[in-house]
GROMACS .gro file of C-alpha atoms in nm:
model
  408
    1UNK     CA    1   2.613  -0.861  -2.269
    2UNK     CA    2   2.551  -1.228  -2.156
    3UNK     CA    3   2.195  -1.292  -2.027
    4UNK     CA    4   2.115  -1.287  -1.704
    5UNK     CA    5   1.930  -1.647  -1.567
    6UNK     CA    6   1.559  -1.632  -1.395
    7UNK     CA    7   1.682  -1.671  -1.067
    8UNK     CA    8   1.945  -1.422  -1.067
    9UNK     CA    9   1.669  -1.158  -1.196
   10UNK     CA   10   1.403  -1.295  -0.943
   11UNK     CA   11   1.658  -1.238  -0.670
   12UNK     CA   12   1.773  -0.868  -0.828
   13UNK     CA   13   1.419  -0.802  -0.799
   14UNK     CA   14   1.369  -0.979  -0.416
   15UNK     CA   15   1.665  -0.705  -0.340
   16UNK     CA   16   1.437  -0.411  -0.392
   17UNK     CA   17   1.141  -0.555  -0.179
   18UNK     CA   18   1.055  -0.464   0.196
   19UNK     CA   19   1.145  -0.776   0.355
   20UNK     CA   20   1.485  -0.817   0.166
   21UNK     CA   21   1.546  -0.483   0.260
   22UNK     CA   22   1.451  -0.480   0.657
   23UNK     CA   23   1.644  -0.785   0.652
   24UNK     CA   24   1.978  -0.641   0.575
   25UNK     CA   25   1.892  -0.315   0.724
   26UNK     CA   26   1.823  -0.509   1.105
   27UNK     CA   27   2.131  -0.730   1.025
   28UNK     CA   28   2.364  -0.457   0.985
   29UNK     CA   29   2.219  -0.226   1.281
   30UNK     CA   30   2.268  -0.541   1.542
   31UNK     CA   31   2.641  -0.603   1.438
   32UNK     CA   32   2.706  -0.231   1.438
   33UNK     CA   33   2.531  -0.162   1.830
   34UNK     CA   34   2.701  -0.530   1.898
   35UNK     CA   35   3.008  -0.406   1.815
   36UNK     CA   36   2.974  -0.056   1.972
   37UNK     CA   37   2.848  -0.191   2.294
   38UNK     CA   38   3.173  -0.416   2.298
   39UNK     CA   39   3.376  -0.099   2.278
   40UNK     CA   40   3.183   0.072   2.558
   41UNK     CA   41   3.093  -0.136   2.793
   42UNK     CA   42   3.246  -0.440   3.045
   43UNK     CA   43   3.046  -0.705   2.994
   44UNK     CA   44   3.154  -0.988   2.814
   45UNK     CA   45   2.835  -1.048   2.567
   46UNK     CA   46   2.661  -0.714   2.546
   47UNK     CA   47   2.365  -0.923   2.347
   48UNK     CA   48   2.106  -0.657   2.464
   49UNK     CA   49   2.212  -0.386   2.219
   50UNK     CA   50   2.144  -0.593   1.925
   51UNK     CA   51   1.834  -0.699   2.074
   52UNK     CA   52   1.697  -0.354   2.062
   53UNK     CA   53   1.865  -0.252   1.781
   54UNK     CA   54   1.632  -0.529   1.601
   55UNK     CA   55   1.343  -0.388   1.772
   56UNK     CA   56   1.368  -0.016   1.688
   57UNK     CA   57   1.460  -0.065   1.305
   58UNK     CA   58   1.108  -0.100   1.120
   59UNK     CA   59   1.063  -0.088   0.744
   60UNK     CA   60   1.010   0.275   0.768
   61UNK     CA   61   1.152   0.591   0.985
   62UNK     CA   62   0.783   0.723   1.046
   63UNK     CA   63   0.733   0.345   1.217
   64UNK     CA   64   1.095   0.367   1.385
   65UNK     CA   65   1.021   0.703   1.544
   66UNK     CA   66   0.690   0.593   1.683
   67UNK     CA   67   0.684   0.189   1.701
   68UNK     CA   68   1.072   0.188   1.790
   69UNK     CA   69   1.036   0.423   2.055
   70UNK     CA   70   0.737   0.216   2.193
   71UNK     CA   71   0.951  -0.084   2.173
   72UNK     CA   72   1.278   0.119   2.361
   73UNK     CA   73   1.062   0.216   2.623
   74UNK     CA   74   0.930  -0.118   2.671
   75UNK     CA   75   1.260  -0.283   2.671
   76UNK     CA   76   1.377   0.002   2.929
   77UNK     CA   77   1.106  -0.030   3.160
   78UNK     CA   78   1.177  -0.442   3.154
   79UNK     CA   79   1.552  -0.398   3.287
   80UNK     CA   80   1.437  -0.106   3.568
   81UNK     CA   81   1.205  -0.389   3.666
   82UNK     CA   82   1.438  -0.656   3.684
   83UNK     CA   83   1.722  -0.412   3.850
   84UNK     CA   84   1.452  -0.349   4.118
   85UNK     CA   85   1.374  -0.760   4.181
   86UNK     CA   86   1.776  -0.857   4.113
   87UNK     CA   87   1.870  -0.601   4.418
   88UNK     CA   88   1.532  -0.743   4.690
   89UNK     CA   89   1.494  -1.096   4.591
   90UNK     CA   90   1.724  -1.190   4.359
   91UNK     CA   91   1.586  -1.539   4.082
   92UNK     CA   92   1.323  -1.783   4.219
   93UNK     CA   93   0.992  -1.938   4.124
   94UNK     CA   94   0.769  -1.737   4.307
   95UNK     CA   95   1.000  -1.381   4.236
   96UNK     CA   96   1.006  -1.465   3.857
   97UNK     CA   97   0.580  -1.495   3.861
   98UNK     CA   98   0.617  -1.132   4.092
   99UNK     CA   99   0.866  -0.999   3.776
  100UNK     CA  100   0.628  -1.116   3.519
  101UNK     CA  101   0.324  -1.017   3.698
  102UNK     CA  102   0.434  -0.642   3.763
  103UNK     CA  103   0.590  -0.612   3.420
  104UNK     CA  104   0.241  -0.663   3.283
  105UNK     CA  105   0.085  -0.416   3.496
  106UNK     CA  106   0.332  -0.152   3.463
  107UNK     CA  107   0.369  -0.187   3.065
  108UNK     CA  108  -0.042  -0.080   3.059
  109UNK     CA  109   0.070   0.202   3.302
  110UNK     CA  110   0.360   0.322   3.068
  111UNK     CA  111   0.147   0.267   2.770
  112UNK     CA  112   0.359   0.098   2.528
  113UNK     CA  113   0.024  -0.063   2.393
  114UNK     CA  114   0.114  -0.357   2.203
  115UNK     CA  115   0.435  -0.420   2.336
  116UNK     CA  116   0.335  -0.504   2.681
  117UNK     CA  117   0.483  -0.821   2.683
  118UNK     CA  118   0.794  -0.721   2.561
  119UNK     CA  119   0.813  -0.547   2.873
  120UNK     CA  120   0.787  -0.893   3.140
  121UNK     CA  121   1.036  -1.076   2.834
  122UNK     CA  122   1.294  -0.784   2.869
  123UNK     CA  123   1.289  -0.808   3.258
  124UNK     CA  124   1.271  -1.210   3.249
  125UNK     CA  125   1.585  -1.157   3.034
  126UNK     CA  126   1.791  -0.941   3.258
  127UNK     CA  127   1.675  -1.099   3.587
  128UNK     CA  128   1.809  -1.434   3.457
  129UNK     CA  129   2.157  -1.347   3.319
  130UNK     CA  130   2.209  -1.067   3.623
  131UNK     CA  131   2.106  -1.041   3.987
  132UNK     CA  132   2.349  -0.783   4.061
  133UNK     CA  133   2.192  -0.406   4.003
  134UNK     CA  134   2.523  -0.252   3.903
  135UNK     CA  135   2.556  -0.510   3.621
  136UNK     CA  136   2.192  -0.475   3.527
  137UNK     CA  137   2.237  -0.117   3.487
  138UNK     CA  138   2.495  -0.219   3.185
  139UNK     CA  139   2.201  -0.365   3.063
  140UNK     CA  140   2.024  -0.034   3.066
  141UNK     CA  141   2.303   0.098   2.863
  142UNK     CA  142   2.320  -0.158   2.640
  143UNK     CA  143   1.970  -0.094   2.554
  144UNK     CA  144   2.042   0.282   2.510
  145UNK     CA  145   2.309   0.203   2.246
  146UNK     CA  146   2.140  -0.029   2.049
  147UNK     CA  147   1.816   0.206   2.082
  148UNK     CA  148   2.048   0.513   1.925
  149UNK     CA  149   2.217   0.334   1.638
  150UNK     CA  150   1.888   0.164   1.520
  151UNK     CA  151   1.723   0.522   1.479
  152UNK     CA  152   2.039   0.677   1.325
  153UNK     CA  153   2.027   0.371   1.089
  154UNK     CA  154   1.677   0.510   0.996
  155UNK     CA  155   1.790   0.873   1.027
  156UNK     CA  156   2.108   0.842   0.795
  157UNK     CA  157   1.891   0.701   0.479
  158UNK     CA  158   1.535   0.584   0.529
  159UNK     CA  159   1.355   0.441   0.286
  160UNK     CA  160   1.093   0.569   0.076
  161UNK     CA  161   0.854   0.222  -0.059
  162UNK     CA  162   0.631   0.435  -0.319
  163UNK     CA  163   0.817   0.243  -0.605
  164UNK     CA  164   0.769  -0.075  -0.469
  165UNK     CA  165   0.394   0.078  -0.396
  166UNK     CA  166   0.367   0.155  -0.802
  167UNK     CA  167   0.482  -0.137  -0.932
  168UNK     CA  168   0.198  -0.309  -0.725
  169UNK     CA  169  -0.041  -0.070  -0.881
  170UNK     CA  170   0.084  -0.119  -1.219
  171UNK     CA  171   0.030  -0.449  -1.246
  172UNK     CA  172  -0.325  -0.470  -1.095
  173UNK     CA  173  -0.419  -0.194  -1.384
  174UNK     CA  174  -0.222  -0.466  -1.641
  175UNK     CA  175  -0.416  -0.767  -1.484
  176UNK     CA  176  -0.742  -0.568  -1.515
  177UNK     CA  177  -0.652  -0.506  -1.886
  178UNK     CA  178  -0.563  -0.802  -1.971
  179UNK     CA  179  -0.955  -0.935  -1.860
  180UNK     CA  180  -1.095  -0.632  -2.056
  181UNK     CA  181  -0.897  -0.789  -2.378
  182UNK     CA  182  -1.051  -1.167  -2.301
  183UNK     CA  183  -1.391  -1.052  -2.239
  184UNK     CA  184  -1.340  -0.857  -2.577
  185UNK     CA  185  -1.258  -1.163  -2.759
  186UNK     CA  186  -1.475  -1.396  -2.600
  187UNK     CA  187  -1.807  -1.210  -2.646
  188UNK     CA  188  -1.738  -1.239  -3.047
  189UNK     CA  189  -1.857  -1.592  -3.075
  190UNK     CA  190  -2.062  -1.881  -2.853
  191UNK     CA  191  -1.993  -1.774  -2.509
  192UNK     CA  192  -2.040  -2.044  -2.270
  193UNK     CA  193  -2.175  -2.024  -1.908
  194UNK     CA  194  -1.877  -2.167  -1.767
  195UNK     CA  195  -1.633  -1.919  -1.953
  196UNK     CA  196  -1.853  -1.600  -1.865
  197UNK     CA  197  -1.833  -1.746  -1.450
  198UNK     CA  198  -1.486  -1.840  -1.562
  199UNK     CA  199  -1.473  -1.414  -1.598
  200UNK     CA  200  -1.660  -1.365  -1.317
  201UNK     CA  201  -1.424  -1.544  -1.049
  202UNK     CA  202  -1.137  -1.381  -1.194
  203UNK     CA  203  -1.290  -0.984  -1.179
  204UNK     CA  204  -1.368  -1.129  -0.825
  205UNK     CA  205  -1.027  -1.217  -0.765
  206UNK     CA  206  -0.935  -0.893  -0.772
  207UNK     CA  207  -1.029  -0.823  -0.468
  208UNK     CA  208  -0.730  -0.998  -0.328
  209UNK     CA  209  -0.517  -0.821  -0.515
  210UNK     CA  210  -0.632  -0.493  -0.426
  211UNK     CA  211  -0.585  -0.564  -0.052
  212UNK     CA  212  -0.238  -0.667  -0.134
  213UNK     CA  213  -0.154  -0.325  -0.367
  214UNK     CA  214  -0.354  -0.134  -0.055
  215UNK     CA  215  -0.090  -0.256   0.213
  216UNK     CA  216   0.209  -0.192  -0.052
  217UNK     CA  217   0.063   0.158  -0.076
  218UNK     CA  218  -0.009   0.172   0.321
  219UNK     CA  219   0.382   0.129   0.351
  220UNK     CA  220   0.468   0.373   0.051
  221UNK     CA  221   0.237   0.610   0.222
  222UNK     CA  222   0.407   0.569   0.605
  223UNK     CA  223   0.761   0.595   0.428
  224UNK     CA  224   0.705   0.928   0.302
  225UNK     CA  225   0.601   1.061   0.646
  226UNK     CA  226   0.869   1.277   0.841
  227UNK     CA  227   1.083   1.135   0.556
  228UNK     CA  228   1.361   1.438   0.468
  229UNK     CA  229   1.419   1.298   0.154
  230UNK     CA  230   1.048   1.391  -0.008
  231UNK     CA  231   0.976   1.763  -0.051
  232UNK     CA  232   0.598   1.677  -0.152
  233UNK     CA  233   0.527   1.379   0.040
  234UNK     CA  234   0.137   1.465   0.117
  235UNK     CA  235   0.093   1.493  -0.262
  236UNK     CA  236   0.325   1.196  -0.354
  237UNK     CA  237   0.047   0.991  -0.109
  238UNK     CA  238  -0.260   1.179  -0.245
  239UNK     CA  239  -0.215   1.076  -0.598
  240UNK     CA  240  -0.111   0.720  -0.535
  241UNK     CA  241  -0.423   0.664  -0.295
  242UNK     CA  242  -0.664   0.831  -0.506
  243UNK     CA  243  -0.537   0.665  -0.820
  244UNK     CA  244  -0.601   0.322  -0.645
  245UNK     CA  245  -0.921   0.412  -0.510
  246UNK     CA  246  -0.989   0.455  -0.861
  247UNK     CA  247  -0.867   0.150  -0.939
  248UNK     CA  248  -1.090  -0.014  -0.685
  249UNK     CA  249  -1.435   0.148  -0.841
  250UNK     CA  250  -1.324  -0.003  -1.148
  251UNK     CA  251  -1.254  -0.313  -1.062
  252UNK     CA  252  -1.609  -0.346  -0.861
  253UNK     CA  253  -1.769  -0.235  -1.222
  254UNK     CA  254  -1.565  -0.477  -1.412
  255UNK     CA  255  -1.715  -0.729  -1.158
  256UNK     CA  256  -2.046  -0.634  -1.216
  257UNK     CA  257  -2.014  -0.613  -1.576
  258UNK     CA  258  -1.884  -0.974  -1.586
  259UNK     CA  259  -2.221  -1.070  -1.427
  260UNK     CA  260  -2.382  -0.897  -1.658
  261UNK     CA  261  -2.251  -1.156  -1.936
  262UNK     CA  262  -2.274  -1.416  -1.702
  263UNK     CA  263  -2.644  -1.351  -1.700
  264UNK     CA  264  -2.715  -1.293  -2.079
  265UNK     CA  265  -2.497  -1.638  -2.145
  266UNK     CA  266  -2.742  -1.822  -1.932
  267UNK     CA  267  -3.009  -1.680  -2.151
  268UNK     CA  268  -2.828  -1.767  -2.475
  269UNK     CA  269  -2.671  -2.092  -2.459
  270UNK     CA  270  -2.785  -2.190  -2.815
  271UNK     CA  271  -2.644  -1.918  -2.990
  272UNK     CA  272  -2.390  -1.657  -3.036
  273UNK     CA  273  -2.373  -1.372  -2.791
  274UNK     CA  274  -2.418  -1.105  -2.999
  275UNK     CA  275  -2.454  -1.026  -3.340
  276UNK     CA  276  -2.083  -1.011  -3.548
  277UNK     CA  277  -2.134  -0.650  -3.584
  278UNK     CA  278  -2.229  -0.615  -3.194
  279UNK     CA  279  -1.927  -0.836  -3.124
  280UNK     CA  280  -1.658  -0.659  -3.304
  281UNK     CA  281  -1.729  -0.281  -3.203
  282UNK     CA  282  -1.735  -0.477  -2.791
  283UNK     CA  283  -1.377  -0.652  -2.883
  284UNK     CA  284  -1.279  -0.304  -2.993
  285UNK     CA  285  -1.446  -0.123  -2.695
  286UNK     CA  286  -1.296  -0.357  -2.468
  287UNK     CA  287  -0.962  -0.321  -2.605
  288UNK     CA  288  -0.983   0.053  -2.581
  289UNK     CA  289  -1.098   0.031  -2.255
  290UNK     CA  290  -0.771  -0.170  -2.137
  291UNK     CA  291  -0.559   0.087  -2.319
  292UNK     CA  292  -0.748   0.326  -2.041
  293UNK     CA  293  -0.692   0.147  -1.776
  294UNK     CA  294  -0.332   0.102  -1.825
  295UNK     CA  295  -0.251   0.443  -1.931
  296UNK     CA  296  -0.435   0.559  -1.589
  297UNK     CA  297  -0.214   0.349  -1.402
  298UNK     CA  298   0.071   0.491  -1.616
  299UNK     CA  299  -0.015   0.838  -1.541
  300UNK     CA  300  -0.021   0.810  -1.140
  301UNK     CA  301   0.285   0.632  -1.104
  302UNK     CA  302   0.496   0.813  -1.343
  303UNK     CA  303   0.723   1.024  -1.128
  304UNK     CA  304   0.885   1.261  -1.416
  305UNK     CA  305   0.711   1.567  -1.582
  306UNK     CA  306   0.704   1.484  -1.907
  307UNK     CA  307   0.653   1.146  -1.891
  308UNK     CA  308   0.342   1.203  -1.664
  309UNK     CA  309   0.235   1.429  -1.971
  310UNK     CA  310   0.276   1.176  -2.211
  311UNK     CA  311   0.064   0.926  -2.015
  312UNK     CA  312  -0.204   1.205  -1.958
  313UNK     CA  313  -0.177   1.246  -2.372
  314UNK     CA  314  -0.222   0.797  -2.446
  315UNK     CA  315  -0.525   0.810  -2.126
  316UNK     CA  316  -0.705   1.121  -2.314
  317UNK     CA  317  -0.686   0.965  -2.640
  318UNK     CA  318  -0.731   0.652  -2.505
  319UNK     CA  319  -1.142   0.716  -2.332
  320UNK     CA  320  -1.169   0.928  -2.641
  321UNK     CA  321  -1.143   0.641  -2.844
  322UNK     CA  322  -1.351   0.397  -2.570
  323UNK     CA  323  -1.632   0.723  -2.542
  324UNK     CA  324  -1.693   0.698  -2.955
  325UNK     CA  325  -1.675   0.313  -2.939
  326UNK     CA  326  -1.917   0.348  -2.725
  327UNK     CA  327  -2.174   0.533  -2.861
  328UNK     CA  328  -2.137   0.305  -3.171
  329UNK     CA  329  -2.225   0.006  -2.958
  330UNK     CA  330  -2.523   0.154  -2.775
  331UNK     CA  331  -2.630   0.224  -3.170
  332UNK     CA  332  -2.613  -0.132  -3.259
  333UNK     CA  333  -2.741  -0.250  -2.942
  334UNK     CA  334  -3.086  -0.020  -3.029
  335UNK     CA  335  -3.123  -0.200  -3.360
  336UNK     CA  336  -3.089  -0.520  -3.221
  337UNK     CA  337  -3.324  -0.468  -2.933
  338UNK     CA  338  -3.594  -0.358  -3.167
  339UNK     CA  339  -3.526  -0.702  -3.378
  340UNK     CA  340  -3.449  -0.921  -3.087
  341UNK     CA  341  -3.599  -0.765  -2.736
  342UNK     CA  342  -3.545  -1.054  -2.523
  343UNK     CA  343  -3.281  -0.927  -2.197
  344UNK     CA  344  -3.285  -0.513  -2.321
  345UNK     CA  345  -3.215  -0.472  -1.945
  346UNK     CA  346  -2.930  -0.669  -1.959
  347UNK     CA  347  -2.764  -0.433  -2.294
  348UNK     CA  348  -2.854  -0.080  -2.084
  349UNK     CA  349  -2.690  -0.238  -1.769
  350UNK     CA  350  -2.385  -0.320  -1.983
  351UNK     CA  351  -2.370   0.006  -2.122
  352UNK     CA  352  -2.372   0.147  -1.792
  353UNK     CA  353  -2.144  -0.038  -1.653
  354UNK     CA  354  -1.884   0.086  -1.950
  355UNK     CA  355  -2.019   0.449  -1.844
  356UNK     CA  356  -1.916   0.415  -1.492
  357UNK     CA  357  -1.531   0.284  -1.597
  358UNK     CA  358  -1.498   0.558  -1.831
  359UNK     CA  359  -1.600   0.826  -1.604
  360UNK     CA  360  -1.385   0.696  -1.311
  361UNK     CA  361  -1.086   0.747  -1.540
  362UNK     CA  362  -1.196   1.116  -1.653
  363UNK     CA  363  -0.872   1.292  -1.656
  364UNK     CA  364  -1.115   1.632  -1.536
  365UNK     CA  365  -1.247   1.404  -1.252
  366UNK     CA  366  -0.913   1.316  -1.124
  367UNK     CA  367  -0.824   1.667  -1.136
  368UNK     CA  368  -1.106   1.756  -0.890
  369UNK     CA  369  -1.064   1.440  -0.682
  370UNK     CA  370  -0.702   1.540  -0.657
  371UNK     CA  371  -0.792   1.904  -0.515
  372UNK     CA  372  -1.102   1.806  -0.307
  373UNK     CA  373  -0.841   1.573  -0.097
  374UNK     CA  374  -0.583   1.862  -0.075
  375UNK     CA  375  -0.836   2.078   0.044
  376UNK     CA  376  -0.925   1.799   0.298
  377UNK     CA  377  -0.581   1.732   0.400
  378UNK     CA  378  -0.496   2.096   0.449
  379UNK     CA  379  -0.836   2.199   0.669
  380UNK     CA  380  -0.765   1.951   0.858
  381UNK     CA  381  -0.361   2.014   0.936
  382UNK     CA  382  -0.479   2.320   0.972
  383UNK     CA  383  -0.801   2.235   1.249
  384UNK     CA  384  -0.520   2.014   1.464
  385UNK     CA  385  -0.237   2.215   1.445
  386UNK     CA  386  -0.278   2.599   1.299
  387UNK     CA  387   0.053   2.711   1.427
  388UNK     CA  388   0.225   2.441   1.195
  389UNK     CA  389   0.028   2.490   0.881
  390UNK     CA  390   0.061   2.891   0.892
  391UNK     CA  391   0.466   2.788   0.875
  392UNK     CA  392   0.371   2.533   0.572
  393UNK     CA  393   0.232   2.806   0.399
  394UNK     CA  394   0.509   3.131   0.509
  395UNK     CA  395   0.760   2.848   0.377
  396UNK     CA  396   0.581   2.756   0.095
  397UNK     CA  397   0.516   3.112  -0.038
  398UNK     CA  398   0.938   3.132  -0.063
  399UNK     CA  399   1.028   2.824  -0.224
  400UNK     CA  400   1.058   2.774  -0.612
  401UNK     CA  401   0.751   2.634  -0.789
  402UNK     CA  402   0.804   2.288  -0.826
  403UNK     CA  403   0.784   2.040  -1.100
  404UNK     CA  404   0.479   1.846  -1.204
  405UNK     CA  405   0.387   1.515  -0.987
  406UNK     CA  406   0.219   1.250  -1.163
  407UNK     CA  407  -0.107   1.248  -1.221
  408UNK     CA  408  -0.165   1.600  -1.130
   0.00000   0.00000   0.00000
């Protein structure tokens, strides 16, 4: 099989993003109402069905149903205007301001919230290609059909984004593993001030990435609402959220801990960082660590059974491992303390820091994490709407048990 170039494979993989995605998806609705609102209707250019059409298809159905709709009302409430001033006035200076000025105040009335202005641009529209009400009416029509296919385009497959969602998590857990690794081999020798704030602006660097991975999960999370295709959609979006809000703590420790090197660099610029015994149990402890890490991230994005089992196996084994480093390193850390006691503070605070990583991974403490939200998520479905969740659970009680989600 010949090898495929770079860009080929970077455009394979553009393919299965959002924005590739909503482009085609938009594209294809707009023709399709374009060419249904030919077949339909008299006028010549029936360019307010693909309008709309563009409008109602968003990257998810949850956002069609409720942004489209917004955005179909809007456009609606644009042309009635516009029918209204076409019939009294008909186009001039002073009855386009009256257009745009109404259309302003009667989108807040309607309450299409942030689409108000789509509602004085949809009646500017119509007022200036039509001033005669029975062909603005066509417009209205228009509208209607390009409103209907872009929420059957939704209907007939919409997309579910928790992939795209775990790839995003994925490789923040890799990145984060990869700095446990180079603090593991950099704390063996002479550390250098600029190398340990080297470590410190990339652990705070993270933070950007995490608000990137939380809007890919925001999305992943709104595509599995109302979505037919997902059976278990509140638990899909209960172990990808908590799993990243794992993530998060982590990545604040690892931040913390990379100012805790930071500090004991400054302190000891004229010799090695630790002892070589010290330094090769941390390179080890680090390295473990990152095998955590990793296999976490494994474990909540793993959408088969068994696979999800054999990530829970590597992450077990895995903090087992980092837990009995661990204690090791506190060992060594006493003896040198008692030779050299100059920054103690600074080996306890690097202990804890470890402490806090490895019990934010706990498999036991995702467990509970994991029911404490389901518990939350069901008192309250049940406090808003009691009628719904008593059918939840009458259908629930008949259906087959169903298979393992990952990281449950």
């Amino acid at each position: 099989m010949p090898e495929l170039s770079a860009p080929v494979i970077k455009l394979v993989r553009q393919t299965t993003e959002p924005v590739a995605a909503q482009t085609l998806r938009s594209t294809a609705a707009a023709v399709i109402s374009y060419v249904v609102a030919v077949w339909t209707l008299p006028q010549p250019v029936p360019l307010t069905a693909p309008l709309t059409a563009l409008l109602v298809v968003q990257v998810t159905l949850y956002a069609t149903l409720t942004t489209g709709i917004r955005r179909v009302n809007s456009v609606v409430v644009g042309v009635l205007i516009a029918i209204g001033f076409s019939a009294l006035v008909g186009l001039n200076w002073w009855s386009l301001g009256l257009t745009i000025f109404s259309s302003l105040i009667i989108g807040r009335m309607v309450r299409v919230d942030e689409f108000v202005p789509e509602v004085a641009i949809s009646a500017m529209l119509v007022l200036g290609v039509s001033q005669v009400a029975a062909t603005a009416w066509d417009r209205v029509l228009e509208t209607l059909i390009g409103a209907g296919v872009g929420l059957l385009f939704n209907l007939l497959a919409p997309p579910v984004w928790v992939q795209n969602a775990g790839v995003s998590i994925d490789e923040l857990a890799r990145e984060m593993g990869g700095m446990f690794r180079a603090i593991g081999e950099e704390v063996g020798g002479h550390m250098s001030v600029a190398q340990a704030a080297a470590r410190l602006h990339d652990a705070r660097r993270l933070d950007h990435d995490i608000v990137a991975v939380d809007a890919s999960l925001r999305q992943a999370e709104e595509s599995l609402l109302l979505n037919p295709r997902i059976r278990q959609g509140l638990l899909y979006r209960i172990v990808l959220r908590t799993g990243l809000d794992t993530l998060e703590i982590c990545a604040v420790v690892l931040r913390v801990l990379a100012r805790t090197l930071t500090d004991l660099a400054k302190t000891r610029t004229g010799e090695t960082m630790f002892p070589q015994d010290v330094a090769e149990a941390l390179r080890e402890l680090f390295a473990q660590m990152a095998d955590a890490v990793e296999s976490f991230s494994t474990l909540i994005t793993t959408p088969v059974s068994a696979n999800a089992e054999d990530a829970e196996s590597r992450l077990a084994a895995a903090l087992a491992a980092s837990r009995a480093t661990r204690d090791v390193v506190a060992d060594l850390l006493l003896e040198d303390v008692q030779e050299h006691p100059r920054q103690w503070q600074l080996h306890g605070a690097l202990l804890a820091e470890v402490d806090r990583i490895l019990d934010e991974l706990d498999i036991d403490k995702r467990a509970e994490r994991l029911g404490e939200e389901l518990d939350r998520h069901s008192a309250e479905l049940h406090e808003r709407h009691p009628r719904l969740a008593a059918l939840r659970r009458r259908l629930g009680s008949h259906r087959a048990p169903q298979p393992t989600v990952p990281g449950g």
